[in-house]
Tab-separated table of C-alpha atoms and ligand atoms in Angstrom:
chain	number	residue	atom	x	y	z
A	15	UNK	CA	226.235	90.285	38.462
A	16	UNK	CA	223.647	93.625	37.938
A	17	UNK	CA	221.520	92.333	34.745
A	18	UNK	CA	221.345	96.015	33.025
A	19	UNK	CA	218.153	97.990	33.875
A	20	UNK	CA	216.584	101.135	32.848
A	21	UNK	CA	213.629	103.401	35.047
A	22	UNK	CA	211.104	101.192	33.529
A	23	UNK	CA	212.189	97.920	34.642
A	24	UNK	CA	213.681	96.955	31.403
A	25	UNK	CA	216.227	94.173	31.116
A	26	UNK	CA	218.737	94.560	28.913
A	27	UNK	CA	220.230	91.056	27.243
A	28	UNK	CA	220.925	91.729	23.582
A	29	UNK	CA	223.472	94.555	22.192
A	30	UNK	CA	223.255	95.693	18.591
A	31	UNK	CA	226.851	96.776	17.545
A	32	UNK	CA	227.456	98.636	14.361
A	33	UNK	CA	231.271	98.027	13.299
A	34	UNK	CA	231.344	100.027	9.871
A	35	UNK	CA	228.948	102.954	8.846
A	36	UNK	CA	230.104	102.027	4.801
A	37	UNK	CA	227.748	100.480	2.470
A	38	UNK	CA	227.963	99.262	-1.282
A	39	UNK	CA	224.223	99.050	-1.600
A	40	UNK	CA	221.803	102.229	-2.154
A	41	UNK	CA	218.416	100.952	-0.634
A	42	UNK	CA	216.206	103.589	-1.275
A	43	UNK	CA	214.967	103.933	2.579
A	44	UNK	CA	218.635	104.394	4.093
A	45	UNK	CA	221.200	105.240	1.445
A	46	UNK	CA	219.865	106.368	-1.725
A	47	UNK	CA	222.598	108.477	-2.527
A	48	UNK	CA	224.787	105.293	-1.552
A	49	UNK	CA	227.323	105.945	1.572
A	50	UNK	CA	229.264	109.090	1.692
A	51	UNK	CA	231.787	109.455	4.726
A	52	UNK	CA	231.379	112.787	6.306
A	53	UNK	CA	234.507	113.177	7.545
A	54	UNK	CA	235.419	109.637	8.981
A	55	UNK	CA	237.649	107.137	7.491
A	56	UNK	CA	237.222	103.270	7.483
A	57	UNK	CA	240.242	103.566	10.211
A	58	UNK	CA	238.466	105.249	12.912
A	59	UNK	CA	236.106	102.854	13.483
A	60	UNK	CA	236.129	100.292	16.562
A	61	UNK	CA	239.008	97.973	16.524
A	62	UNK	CA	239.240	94.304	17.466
A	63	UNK	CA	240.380	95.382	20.764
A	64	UNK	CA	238.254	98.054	21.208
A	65	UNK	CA	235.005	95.717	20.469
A	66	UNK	CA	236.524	92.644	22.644
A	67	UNK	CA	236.723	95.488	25.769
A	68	UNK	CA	233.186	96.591	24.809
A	69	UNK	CA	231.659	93.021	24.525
A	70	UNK	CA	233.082	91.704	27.650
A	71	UNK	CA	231.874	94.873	29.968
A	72	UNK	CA	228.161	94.241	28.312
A	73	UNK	CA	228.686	90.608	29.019
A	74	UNK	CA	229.800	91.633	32.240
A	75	UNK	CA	226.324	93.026	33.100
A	76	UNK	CA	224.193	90.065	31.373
A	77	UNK	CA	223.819	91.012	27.796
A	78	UNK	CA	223.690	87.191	26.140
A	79	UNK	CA	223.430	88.061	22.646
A	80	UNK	CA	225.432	90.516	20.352
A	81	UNK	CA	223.965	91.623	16.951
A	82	UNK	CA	226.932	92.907	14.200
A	83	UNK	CA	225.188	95.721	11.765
A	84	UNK	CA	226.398	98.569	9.974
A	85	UNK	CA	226.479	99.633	7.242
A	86	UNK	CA	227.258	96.571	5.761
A	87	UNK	CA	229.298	94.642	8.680
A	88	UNK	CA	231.050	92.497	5.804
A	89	UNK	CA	232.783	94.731	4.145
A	90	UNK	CA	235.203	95.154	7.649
A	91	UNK	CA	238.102	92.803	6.396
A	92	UNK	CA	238.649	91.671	10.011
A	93	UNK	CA	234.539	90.630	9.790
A	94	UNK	CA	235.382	87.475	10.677
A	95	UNK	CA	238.464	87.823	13.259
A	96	UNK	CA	235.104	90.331	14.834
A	97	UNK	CA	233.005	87.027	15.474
A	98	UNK	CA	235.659	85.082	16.732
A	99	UNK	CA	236.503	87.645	19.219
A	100	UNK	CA	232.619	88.444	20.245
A	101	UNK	CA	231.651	84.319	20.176
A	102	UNK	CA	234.680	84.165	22.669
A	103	UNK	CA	233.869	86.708	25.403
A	104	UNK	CA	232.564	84.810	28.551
A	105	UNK	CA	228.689	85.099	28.617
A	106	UNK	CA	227.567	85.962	24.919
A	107	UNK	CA	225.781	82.360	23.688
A	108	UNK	CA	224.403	84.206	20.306
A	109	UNK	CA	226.321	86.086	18.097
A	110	UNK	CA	223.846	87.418	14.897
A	111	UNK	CA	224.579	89.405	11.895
A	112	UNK	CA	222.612	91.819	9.961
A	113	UNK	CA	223.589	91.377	6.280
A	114	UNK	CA	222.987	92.389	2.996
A	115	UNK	CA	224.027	89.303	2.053
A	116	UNK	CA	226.565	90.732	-0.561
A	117	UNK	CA	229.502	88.875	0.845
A	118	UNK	CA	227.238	85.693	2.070
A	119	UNK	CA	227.929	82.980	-0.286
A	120	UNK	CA	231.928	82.959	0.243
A	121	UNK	CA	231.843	83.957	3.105
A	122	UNK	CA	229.003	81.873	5.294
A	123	UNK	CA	231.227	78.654	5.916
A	124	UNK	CA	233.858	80.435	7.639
A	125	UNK	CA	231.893	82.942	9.670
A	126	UNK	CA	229.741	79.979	11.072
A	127	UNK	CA	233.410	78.372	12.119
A	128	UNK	CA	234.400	81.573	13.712
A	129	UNK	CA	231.240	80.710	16.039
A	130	UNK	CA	228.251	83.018	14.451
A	131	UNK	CA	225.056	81.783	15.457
A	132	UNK	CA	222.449	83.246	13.788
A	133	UNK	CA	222.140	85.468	10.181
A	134	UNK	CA	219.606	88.211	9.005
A	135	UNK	CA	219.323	88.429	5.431
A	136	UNK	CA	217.984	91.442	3.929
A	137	UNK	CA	216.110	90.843	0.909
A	138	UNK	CA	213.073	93.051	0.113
A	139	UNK	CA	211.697	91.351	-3.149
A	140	UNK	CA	211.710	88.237	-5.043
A	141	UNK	CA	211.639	89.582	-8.094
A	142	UNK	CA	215.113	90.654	-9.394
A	143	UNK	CA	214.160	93.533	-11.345
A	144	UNK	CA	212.609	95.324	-7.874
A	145	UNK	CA	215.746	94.437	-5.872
A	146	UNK	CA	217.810	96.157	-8.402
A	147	UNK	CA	215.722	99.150	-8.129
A	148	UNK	CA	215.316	99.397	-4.240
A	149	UNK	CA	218.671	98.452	-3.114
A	150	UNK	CA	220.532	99.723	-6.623
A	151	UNK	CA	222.811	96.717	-6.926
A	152	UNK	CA	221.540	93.596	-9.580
A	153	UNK	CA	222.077	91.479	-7.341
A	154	UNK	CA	219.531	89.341	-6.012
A	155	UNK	CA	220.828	86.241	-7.725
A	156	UNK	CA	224.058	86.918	-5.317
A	157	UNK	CA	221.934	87.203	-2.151
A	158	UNK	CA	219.519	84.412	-3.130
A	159	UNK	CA	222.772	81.628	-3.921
A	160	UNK	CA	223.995	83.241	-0.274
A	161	UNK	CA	220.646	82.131	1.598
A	162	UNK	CA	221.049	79.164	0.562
A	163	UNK	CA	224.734	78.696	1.013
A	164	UNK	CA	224.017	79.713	4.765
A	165	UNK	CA	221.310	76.839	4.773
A	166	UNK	CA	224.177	74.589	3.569
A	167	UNK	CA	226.801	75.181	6.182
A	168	UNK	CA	224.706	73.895	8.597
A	169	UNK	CA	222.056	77.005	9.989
A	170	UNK	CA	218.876	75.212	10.501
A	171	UNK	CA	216.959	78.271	9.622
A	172	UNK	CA	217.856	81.818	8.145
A	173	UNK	CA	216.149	85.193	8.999
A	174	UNK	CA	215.355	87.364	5.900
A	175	UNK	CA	214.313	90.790	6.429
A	176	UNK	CA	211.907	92.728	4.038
A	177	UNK	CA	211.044	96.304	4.518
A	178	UNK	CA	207.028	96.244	3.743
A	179	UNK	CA	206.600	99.440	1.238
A	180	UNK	CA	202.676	100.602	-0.053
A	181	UNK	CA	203.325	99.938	-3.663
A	182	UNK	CA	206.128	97.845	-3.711
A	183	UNK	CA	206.198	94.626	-1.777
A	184	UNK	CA	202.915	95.335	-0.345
A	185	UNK	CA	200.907	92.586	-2.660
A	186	UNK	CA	203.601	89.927	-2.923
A	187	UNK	CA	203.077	88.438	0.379
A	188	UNK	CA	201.857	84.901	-1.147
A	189	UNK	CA	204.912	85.216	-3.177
A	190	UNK	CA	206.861	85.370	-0.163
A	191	UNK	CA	204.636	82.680	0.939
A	192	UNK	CA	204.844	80.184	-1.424
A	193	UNK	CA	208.537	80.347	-1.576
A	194	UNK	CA	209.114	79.840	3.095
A	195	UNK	CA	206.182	76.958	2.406
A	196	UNK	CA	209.450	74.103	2.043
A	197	UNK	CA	212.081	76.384	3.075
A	198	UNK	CA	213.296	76.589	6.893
A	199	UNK	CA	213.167	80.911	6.507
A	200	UNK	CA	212.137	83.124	9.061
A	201	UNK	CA	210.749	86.069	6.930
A	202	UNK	CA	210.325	88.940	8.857
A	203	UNK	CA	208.644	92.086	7.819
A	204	UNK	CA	209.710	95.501	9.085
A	205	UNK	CA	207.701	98.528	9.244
A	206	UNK	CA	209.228	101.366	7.263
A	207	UNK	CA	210.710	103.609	9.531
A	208	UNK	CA	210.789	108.120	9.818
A	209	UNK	CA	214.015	109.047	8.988
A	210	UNK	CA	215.561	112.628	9.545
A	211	UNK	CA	216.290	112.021	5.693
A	212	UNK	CA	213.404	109.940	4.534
A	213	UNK	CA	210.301	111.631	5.564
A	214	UNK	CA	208.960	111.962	1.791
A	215	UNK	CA	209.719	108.367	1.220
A	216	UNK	CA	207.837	107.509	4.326
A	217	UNK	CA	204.359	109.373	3.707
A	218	UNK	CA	204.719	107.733	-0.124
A	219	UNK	CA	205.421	103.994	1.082
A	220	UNK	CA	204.999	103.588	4.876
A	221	UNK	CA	202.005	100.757	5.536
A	222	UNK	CA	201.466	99.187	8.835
A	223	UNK	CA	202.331	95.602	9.229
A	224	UNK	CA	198.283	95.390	10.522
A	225	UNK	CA	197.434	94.309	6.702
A	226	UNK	CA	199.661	91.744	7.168
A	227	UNK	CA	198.895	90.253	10.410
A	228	UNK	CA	195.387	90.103	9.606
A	229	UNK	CA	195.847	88.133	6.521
A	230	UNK	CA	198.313	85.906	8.165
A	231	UNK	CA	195.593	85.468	11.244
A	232	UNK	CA	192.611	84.808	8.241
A	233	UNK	CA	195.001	82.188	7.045
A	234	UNK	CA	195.324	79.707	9.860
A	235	UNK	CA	198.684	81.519	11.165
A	236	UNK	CA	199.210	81.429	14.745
A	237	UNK	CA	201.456	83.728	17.425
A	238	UNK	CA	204.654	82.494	18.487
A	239	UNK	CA	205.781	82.965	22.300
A	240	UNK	CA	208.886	84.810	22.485
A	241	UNK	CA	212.187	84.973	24.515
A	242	UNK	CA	213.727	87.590	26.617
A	243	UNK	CA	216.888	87.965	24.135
A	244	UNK	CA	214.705	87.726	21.318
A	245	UNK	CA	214.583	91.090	18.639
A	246	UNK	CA	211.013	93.018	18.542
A	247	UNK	CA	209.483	90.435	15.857
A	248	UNK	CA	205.664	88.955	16.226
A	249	UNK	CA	206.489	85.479	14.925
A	250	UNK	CA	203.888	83.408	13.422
A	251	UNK	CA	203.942	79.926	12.458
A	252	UNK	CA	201.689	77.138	10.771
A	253	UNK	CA	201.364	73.459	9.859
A	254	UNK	CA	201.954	73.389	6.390
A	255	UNK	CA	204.798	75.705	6.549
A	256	UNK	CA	208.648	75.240	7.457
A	257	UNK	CA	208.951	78.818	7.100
A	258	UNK	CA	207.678	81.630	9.614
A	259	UNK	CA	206.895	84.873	9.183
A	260	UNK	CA	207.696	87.903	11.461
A	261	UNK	CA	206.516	91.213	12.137
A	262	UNK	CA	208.229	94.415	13.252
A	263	UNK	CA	205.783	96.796	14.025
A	264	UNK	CA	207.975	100.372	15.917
A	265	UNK	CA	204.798	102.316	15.355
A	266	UNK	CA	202.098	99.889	17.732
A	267	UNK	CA	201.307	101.202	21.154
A	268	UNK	CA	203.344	98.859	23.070
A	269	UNK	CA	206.535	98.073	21.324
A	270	UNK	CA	208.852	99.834	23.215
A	271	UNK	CA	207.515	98.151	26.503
A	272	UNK	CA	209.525	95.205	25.517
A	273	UNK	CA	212.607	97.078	24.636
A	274	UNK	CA	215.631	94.429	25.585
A	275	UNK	CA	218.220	96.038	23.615
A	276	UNK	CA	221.169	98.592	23.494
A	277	UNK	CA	222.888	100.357	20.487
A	278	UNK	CA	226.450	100.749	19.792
A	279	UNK	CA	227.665	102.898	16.790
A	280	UNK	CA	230.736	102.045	14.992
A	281	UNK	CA	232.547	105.357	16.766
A	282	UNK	CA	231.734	103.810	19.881
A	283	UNK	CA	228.854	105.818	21.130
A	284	UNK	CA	225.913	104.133	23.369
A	285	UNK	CA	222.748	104.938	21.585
A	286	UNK	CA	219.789	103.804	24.112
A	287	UNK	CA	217.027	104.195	21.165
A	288	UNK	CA	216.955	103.595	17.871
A	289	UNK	CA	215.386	106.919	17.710
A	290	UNK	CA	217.282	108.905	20.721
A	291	UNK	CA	219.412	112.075	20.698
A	292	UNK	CA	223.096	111.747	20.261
A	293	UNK	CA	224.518	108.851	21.778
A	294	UNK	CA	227.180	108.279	25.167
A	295	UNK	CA	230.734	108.288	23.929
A	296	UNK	CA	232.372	104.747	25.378
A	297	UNK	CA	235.498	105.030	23.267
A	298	UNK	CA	237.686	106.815	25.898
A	299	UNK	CA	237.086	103.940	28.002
A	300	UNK	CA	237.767	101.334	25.181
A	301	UNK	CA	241.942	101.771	25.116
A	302	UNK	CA	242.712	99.331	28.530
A	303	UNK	CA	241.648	96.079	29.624
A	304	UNK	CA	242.101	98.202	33.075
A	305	UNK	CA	238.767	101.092	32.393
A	306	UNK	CA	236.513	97.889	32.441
A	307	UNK	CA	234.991	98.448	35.419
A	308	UNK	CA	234.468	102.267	34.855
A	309	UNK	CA	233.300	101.308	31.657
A	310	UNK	CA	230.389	98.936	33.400
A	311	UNK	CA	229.519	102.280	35.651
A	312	UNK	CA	229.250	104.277	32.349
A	313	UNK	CA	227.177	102.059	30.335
A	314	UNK	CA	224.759	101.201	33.540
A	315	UNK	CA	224.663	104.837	34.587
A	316	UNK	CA	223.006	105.511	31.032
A	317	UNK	CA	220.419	103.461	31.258
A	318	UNK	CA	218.901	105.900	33.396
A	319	UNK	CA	218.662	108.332	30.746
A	320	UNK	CA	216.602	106.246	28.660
A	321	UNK	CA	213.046	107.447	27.542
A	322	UNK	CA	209.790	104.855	27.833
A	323	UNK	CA	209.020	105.025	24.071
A	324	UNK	CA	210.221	106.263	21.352
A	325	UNK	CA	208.717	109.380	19.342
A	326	UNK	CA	207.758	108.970	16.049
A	327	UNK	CA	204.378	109.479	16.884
A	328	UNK	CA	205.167	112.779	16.944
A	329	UNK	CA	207.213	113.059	13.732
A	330	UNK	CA	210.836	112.970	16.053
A	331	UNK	CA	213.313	111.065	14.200
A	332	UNK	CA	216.007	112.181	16.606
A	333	UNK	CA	219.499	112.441	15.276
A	334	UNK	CA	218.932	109.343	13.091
A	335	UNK	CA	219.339	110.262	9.456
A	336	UNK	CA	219.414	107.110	8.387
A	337	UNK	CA	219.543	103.485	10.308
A	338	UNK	CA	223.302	102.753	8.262
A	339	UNK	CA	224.929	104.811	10.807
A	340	UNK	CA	223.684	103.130	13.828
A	341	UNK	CA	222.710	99.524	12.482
A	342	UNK	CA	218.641	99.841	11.910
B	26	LIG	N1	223.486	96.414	5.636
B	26	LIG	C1	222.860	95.429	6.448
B	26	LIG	C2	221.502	95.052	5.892
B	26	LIG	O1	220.958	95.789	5.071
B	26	LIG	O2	220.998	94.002	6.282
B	26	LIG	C3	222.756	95.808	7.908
B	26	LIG	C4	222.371	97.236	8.258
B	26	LIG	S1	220.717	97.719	7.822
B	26	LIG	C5	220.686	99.397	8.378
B	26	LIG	C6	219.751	96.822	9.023
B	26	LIG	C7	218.296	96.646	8.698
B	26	LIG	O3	217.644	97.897	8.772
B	26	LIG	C8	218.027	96.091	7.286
B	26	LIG	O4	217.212	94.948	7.365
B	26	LIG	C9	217.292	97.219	6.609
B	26	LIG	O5	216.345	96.737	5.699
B	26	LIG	C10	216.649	97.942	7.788
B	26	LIG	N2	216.333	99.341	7.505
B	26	LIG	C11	217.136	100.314	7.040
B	26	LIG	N3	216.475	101.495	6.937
B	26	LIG	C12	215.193	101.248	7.337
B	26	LIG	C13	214.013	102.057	7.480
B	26	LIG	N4	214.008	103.350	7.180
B	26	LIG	N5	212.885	101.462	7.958
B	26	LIG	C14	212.883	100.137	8.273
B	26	LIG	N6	213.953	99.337	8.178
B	26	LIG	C15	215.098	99.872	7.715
B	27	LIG	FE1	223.246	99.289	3.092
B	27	LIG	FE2	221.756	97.818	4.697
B	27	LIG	FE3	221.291	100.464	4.423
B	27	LIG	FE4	220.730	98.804	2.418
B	27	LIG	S1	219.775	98.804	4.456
B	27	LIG	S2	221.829	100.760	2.235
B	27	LIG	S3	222.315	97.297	2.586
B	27	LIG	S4	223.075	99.548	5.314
């Protein structure tokens, strides 16, 4: 087997795959206006079949871990039919979701049977009254009940994602704190991110994660090692905590040096950066178990076309409007 490899002698082992671009939640950094479908209906996206092709040429060339995003991946009512089906191909051991956790609580026992591995969580604020206003829905009581019934089916830890804002979430870190100290939570928090539609909201709230790591670092925190099918996170751990706390940092120096992972949208296009130009179209290769090995030659042939870093240095967004579409 060829493990996946771009010009810069990057290994690819992890695929993020976006099966829905709908969302019921308005977070004010992706969907503020809530999701509006631009011409494409719930139907067009990736079938079963179309994802098990997709997931078995990946695992064909070494990816080990598939991530489902959206949108919000739960609201697919074959979401759990779309685990069963990736946690089967030959090759992929970890099979994540990114959720908003809307659908967590009835949901978590069965998805875990179905063979997921791992869940994100995304949960910005402890404080109910700020949830409701960043993602729009009152629901953090929902989302809270679902951590905890994902710690109850038998996930040894949880990973709960907070987008760090400048005047929102920036000052509750010992909030966040105090609440991982007896909890088995990985809390990890991500950068705010340019968007082709968010660049006011990101001169008003971006911070860098630096205020962070240096208080974590003054309090006895220490750097995790990490492993090669890992996602971008820092991870930092101490003696006195169960929990750990991550950091996702896009705008350091070197983050894209340790780039391990591939994008799929929900239409089926390769995106090779978060932050690229429009993506590779796979789909006409998705309709036969018998285009798998053209497929491989597609995908791999890509890679070339991938760029060192990313640009948001220089204010380019690409064609991301907003991370719903293509799974953040
Ligand atoms: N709906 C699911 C959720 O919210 O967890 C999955 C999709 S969402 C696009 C994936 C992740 O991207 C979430 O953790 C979300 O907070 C993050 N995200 C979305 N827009 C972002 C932005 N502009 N900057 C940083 N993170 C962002
Ligand atoms: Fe929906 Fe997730 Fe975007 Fe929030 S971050 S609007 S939950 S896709």
């Amino acid at each position: 087997m060829t493990q996946l490899t771009d010009a810069f002698a990057r290994r690819f082992y992890y695929l993020r795959l976006s099966v829905t671009d709908v969302c019921n939640f308005r977070c004010t950094y992706c969907l503020p206006d809530g999701y509006r479908p631009q011409g494409v209906t719930n139907k067009q996206f990736l079938t079963l079949a179309e994802i098990r092709r997709l997931t078995a040429a990946f695992a064909a060339a070494g990816t080990e871990k598939v991530r489902l995003t959206g949108g919000e991946p739960s609201l697919r009512r074959d979401f759990t039919d779309i685990i069963a089906t990736v946690a089967a191909t030959p090759g992929i051991s970890r099979v994540a979701v990114t959720t908003n956790g809307y659908r967590l609580a009835r949901e978590v026992a069965g998805w875990r049977d179905a063979g997921l591995t791992a869940i994100n969580v995304s949960m910005d604020s402890l404080d109910p009254r700020q949830f409701h206003a960043i993602t729009g829905q009152d629901r953090f009581h929902q989302v809270m009940a679902g951590i905890d019934a994902a710690l109850d089916a038998g996930y040894a830890t949880v990973k709960v994602n907070a987008v760090l804002m400048r005047d929102l979430n920036d000052r509750s870190l010992a909030r966040f704190l105090a609440w991982i100290k007896t909890r088995p939570i990985q809390l990890r928090f991500i950068e705010l991110m340019e968007t082709g539609e968010g660049g006011a909201l990101f001169r008003r709230h971006h911070l860098s994660g630096e205020v962070i790591r240096r208080e974590l670092i003054a309090q006895g925190w220490q750097l995790k090692p990490r492993g090669r099918s890992d996602g971008p996170a820092q991870v930092f751990g101490h003696p006195d905590y169960q929990g750990e706390v991550g950091l996702i940092m896009p705008y350091e120096p070197s983050f894209c040096a340790s780039c391990n992972r591939l994008r799929v949208s929900a239409l089926g296009n390769l995106h090779l950066c978060l932050f690229g130009e429009a993506g590779v179209p796979l789909r006409d290769l998705l309709a036969d178990d018998g285009q798998q090995a053209a497929l491989q030659a597609r995908i791999a042939d890509s890679l070339g076309q991938k760029k060192q870093t990313h640009f948001l240095h220089q204010g380019q967004t690409g064609i991301t409007q907003n991370l719903s579409f293509i799974g953040g």
